[in-house]
Short mmCIF file of C-alpha atoms and ligand atoms in Angstrom, two decimals:
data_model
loop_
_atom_site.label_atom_id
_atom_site.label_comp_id
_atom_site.label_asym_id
_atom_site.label_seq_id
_atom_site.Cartn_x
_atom_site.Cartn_y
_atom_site.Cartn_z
CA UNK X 1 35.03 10.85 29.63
CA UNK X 2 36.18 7.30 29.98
CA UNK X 3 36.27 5.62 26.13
CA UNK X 4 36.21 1.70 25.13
CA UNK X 5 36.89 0.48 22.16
CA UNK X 6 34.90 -3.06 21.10
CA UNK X 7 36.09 -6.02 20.81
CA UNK X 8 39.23 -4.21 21.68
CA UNK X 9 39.16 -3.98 25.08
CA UNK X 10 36.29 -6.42 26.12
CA UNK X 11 34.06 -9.09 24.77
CA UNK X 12 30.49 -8.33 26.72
CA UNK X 13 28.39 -5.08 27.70
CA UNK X 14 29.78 -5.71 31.46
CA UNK X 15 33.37 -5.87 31.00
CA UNK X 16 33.25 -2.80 28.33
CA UNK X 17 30.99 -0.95 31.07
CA UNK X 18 33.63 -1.83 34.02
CA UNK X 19 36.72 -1.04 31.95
CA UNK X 20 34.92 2.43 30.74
CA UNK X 21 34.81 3.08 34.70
CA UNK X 22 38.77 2.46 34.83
CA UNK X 23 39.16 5.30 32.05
CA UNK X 24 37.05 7.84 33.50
CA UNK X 25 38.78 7.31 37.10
CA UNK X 26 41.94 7.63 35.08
CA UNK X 27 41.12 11.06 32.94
CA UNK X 28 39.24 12.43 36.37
CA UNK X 29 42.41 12.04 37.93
CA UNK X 30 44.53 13.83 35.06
CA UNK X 31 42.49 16.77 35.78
CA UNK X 32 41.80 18.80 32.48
CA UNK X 33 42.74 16.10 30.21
CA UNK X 34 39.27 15.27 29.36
CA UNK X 35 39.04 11.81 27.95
CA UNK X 36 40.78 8.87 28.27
CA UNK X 37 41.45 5.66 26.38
CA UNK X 38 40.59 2.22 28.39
CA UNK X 39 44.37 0.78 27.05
CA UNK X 40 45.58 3.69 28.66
CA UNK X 41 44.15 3.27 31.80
CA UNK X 42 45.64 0.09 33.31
CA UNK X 43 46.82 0.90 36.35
CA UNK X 44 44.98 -1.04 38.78
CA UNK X 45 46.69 -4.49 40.07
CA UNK X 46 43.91 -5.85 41.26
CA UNK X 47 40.26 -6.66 40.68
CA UNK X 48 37.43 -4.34 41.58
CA UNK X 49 34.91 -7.37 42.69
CA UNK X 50 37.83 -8.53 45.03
CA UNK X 51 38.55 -4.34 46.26
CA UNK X 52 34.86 -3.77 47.29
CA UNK X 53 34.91 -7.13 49.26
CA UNK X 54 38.05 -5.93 51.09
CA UNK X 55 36.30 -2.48 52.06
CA UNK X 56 33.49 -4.22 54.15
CA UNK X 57 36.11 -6.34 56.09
CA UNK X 58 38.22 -3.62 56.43
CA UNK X 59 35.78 -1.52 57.89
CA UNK X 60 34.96 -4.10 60.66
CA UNK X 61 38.71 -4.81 60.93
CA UNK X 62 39.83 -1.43 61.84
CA UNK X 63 41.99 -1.07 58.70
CA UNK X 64 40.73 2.25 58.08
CA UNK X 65 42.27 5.43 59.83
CA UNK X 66 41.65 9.24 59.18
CA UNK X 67 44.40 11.20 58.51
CA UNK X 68 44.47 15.34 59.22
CA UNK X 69 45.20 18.20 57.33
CA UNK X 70 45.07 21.75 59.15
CA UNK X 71 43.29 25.20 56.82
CA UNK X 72 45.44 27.74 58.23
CA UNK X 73 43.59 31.35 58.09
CA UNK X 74 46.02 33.74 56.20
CA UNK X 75 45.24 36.97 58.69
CA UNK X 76 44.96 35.71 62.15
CA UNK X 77 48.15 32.73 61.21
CA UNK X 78 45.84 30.23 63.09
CA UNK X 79 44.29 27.10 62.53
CA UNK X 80 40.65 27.58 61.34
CA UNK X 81 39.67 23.72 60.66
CA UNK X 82 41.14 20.42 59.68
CA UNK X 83 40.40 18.41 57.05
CA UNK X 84 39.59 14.33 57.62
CA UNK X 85 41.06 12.31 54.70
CA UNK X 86 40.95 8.25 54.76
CA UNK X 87 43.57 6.28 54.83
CA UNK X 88 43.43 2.03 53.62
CA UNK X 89 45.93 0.02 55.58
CA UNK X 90 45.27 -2.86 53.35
CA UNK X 91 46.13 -6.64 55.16
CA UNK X 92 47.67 -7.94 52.24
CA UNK X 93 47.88 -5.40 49.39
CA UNK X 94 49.52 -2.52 52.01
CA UNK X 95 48.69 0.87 52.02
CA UNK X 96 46.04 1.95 49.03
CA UNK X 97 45.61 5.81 48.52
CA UNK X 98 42.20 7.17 48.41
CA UNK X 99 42.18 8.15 44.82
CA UNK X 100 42.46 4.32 43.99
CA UNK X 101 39.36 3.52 45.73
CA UNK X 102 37.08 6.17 46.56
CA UNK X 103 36.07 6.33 43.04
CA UNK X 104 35.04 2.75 42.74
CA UNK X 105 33.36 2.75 46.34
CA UNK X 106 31.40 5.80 45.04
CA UNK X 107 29.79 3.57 42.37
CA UNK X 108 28.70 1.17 44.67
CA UNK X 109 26.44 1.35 47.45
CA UNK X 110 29.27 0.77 50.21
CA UNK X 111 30.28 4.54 50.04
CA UNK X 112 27.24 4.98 52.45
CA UNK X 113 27.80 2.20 55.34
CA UNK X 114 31.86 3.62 54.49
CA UNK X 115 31.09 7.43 55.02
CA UNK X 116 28.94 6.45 57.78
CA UNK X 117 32.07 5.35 59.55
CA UNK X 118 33.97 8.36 58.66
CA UNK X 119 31.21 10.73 60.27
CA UNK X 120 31.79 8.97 63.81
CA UNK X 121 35.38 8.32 63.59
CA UNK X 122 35.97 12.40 62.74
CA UNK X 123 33.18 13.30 65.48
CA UNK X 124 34.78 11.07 67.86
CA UNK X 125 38.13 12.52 67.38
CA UNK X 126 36.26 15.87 67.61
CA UNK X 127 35.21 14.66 71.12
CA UNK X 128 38.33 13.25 72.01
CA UNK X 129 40.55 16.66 71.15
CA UNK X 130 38.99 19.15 73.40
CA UNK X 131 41.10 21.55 71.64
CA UNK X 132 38.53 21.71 68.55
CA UNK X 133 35.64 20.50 70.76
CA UNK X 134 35.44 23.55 73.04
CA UNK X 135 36.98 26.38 70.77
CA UNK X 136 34.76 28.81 69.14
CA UNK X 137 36.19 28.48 65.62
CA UNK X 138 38.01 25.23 65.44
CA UNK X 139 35.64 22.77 62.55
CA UNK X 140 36.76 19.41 61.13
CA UNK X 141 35.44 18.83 57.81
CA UNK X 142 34.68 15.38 56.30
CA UNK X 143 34.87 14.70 52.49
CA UNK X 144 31.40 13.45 50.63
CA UNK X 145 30.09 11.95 47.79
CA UNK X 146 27.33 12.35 45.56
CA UNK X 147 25.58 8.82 46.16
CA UNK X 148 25.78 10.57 49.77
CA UNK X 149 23.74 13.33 48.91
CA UNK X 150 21.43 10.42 46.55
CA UNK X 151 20.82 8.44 49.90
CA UNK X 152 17.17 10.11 51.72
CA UNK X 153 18.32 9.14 55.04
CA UNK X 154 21.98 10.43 54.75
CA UNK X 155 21.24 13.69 56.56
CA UNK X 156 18.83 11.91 59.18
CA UNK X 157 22.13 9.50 60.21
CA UNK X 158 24.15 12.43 60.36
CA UNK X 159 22.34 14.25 62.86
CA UNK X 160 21.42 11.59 64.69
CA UNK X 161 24.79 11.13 65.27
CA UNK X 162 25.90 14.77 66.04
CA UNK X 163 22.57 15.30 68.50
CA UNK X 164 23.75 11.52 70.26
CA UNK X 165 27.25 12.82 70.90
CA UNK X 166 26.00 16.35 71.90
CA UNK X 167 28.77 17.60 69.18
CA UNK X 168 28.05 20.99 68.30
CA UNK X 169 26.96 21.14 64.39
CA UNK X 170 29.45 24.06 63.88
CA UNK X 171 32.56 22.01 64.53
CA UNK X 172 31.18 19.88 61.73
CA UNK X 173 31.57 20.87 58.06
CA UNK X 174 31.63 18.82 54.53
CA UNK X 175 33.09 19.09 51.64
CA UNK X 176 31.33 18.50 48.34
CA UNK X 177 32.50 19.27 44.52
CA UNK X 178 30.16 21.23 42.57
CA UNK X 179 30.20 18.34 39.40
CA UNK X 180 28.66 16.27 42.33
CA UNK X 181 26.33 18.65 43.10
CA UNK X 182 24.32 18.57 39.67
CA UNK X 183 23.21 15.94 39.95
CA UNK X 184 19.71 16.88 40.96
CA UNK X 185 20.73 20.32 41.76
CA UNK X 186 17.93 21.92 42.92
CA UNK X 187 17.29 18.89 45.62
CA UNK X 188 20.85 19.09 47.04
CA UNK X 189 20.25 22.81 47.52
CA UNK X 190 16.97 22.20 49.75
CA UNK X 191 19.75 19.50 51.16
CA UNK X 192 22.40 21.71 51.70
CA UNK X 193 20.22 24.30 53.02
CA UNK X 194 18.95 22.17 55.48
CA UNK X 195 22.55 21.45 56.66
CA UNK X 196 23.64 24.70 57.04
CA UNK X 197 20.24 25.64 59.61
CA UNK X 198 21.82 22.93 61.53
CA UNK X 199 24.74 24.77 61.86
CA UNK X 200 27.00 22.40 59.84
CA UNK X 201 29.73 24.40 57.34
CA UNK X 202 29.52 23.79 53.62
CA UNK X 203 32.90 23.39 51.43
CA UNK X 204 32.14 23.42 47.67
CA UNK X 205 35.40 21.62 46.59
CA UNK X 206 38.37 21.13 43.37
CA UNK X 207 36.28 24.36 42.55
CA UNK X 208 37.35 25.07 39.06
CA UNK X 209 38.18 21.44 38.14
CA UNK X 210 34.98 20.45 36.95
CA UNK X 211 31.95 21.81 35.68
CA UNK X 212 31.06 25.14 37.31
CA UNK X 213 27.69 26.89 36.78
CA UNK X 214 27.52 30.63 37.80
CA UNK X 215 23.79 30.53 37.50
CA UNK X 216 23.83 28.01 40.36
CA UNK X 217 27.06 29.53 42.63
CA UNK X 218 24.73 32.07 43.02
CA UNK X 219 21.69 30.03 44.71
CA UNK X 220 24.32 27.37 46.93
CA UNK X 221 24.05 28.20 50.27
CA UNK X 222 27.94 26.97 50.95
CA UNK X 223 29.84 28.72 53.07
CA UNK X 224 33.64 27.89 51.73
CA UNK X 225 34.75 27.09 47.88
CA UNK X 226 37.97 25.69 47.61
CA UNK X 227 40.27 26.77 44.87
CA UNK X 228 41.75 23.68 43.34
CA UNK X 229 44.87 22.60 43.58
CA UNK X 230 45.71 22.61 40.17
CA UNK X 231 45.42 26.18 39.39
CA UNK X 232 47.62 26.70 43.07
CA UNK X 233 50.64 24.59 41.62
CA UNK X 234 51.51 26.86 38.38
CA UNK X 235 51.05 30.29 40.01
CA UNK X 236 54.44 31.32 40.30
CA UNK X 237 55.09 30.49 36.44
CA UNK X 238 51.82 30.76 34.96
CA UNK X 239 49.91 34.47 34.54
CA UNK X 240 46.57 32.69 33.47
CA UNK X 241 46.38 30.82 37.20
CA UNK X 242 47.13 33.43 39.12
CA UNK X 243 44.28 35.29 37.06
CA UNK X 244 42.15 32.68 37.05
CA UNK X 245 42.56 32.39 41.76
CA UNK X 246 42.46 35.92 41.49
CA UNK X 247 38.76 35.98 40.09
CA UNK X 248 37.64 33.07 41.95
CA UNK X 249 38.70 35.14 45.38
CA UNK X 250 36.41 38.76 44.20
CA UNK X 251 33.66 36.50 42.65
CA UNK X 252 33.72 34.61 45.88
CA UNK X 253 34.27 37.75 48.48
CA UNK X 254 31.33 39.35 46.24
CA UNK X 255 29.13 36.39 46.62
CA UNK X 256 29.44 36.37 50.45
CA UNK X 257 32.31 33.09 50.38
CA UNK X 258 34.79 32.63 51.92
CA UNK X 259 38.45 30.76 49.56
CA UNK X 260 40.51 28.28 50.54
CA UNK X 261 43.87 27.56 48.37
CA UNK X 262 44.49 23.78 48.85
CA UNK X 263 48.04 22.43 47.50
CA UNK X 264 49.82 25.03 48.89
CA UNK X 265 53.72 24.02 48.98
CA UNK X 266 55.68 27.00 48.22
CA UNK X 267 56.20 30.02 50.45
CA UNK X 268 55.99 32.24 46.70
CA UNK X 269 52.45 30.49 46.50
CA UNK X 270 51.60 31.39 50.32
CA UNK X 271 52.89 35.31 49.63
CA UNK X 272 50.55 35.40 46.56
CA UNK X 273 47.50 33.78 48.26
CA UNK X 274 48.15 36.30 51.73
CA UNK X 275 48.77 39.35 49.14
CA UNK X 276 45.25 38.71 47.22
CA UNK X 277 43.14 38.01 49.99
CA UNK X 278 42.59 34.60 50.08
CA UNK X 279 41.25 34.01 53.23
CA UNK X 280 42.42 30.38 54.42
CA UNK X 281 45.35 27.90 52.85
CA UNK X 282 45.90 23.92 53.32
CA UNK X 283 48.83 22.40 51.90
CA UNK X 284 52.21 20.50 52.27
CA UNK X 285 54.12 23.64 53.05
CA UNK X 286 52.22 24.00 56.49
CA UNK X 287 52.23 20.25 56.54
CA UNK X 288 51.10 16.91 54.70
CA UNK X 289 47.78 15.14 56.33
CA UNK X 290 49.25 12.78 59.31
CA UNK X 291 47.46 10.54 62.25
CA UNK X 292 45.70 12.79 64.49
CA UNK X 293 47.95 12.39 67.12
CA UNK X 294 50.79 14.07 65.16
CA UNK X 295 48.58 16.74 63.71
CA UNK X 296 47.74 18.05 67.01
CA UNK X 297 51.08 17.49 68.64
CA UNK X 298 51.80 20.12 64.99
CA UNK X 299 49.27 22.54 66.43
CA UNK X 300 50.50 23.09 69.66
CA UNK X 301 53.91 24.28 68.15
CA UNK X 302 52.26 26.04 65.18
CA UNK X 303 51.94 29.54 67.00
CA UNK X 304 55.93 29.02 67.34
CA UNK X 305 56.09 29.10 63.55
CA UNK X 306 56.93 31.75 61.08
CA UNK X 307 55.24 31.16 57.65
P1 C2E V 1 40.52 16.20 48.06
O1 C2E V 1 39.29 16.26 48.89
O2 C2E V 1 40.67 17.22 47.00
O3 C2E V 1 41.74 16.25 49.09
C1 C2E V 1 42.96 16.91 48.84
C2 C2E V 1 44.04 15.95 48.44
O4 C2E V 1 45.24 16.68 48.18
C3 C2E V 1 44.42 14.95 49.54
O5 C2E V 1 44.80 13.75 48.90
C4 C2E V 1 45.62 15.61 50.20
O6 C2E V 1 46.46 14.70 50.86
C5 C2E V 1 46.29 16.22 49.00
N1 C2E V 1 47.11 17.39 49.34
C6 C2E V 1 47.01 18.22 50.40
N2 C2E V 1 47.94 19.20 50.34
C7 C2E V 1 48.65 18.98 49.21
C8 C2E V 1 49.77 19.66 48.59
O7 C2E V 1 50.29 20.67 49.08
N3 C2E V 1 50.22 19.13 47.41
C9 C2E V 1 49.67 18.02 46.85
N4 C2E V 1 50.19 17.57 45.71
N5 C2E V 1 48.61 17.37 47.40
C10 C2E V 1 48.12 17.85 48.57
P2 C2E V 1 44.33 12.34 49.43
O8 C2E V 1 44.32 12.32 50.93
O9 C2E V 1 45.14 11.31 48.72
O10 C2E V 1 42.83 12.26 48.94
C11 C2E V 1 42.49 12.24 47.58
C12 C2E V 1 41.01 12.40 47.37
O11 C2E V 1 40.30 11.27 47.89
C13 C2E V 1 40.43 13.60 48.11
O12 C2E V 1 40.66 14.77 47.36
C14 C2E V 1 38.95 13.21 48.17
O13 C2E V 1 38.31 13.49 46.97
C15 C2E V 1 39.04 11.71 48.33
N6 C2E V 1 38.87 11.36 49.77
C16 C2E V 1 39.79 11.33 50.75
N7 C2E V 1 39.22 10.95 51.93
C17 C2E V 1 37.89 10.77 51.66
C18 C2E V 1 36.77 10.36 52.45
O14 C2E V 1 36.85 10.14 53.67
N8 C2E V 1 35.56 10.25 51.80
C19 C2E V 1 35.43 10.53 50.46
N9 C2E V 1 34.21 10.40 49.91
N10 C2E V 1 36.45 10.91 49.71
C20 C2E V 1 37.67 11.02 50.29
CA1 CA V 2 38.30 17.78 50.10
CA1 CA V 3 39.98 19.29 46.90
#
């Protein structure tokens, strides 16, 4: 919950709306702290107007770039898929992490033509590493947002994509967070269904963060749920995570779903995850997300690797 205070921190209905937005980015981001004050929230240097103009030129000036992060599957010690995450090379501000503008994007209608790009940038690096494009297994998964899921012909664009670069939908997977997901739940499940005939792979992700309904994990026909990172970070020190990933793996496993641990950065957190039957891990201790060069130059020499 993002809270404003008036005439505290604004004057008129639209700057108390746009600095509520600030907050809420601001408590999403602290995870479990669940609301946060607008005057505590300050933490962006420059103006949203002037942010969501930069996106569109940046999108036609090449200052976007996808960044990769490998799953690694805890019995066979191979890579199962990669993860796309985007990266802002900003021309004057320098580089802007995703958290600082993916949630303001997401309120505005430029997270479509902006996740549009990101579907044929990852399928074209798909194409272009014929590692992942003719292996059985290998998937690269893009991240998506609800106003995704909101837009009718979001599905239609993605297919038409896949279908004009002959990509096979199973190297194709996205990642969506269940709090996402309720908004008009029982629509993104006929949505989601219709994805996964296609063949494409369903993450449900941060599972755990936000608001999760059993009723509903139940009827989503996902394929993946990712344990969040958050409950990863504490296990060594903290009994109540590792009891709280080791419920989320047996009511996954008895639900037919595969777990992924993301934020994996210790080899005590890898032993736990491998010793509970987690089935795949992504995290800085295999390696931070990097340019895709560099990620599969790192997959070549990850059968060398002990972990
Ligand atoms: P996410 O989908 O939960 O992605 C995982 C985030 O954790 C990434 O941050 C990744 O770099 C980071 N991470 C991976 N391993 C570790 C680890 O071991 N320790 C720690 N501390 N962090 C780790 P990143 O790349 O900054 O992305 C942040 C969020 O921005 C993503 O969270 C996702 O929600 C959003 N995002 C990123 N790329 C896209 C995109 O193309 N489209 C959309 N809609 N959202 C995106
Ligand atoms: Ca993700
Ligand atoms: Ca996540």
């Amino acid at each position: 919950m993002g809270v404003v205070t008036y005439p505290k921190d604004g004057s008129d209905c639209d700057e108390l709306i746009e600095k509520s937005f600030l907050a809420l980015d601001k408590a999403k981001n602290e995870k479990l702290n669940f609301w946060i004050y607008e005057s505590e929230a300050v933490d962006v240097n420059y103006n949203n107007i002037e942010l969501l103009g930069d996106i569109d030129n940046s999108m036609k000036e090449n200052n976007f770039e996808l960044y990769y992060q490998p799953k690694i599957d805890l019995k066979t010690n191979q890579v199962d898929a990669y993860e796309a995450l985007i990266r802002w090379n900003h021309p004057k501000e320098g580089f802007i992490p995703p958290a600082q503008f993916i949630p303001k994007v997401e309120r505005s209608s430029l997270i479509e033509p902006l996740t549009d790009w990101v579907i044929k940038q990852s399928i074209d690096d798909i194409l272009e590493y014929s590692e992942i494009a003719n292996s059985k297994d290998l998937h690269v998964a893009i991240n998506i947002s609800a106003r995704n899921f909101q837009d009718p012909s979001f599905i239609e664009r993605l297919f038409e994509y896949l279908d004009k670069c002959k990509l096979d939908p199973n190297k194709f997977a996205i990642e969506i967070t269940e709090t996402d997901l309720m908004i008009e739940m029982d629509k993104n499940i006929q949505k989601l269904s219709q994805l996964r005939e296609k063949g494409v792979k369903i993450y449900l992700d941060d599972f755990g963060k936000g608001y999760s309904s059993l009723k509903y994990l139940k009827e989503l026909p996902i394929d993946y749920i990712k344990i969040d990172q958050f409950f990863i970070n504490d296990i060594e020190n903290k009994t109540t995570n590792r009891d709280i990933v080791l419920s989320i793996v047996k009511l996954s496993h008895a639900l037919n779903i595969k777990v992924v641990a993301e934020g994996v950065e210790t080899k005590a957190q890898l032993d736990f995850l491998k010793n509970n039957n987690c089935d795949y891990a992504q995290g800085y201790y295999f390696t931070r997300p990097n340019k895709k060069e560099e990620i599969f130059k790192w997959t070549e020499n990850f059968d060398k690797k002990q972990f």
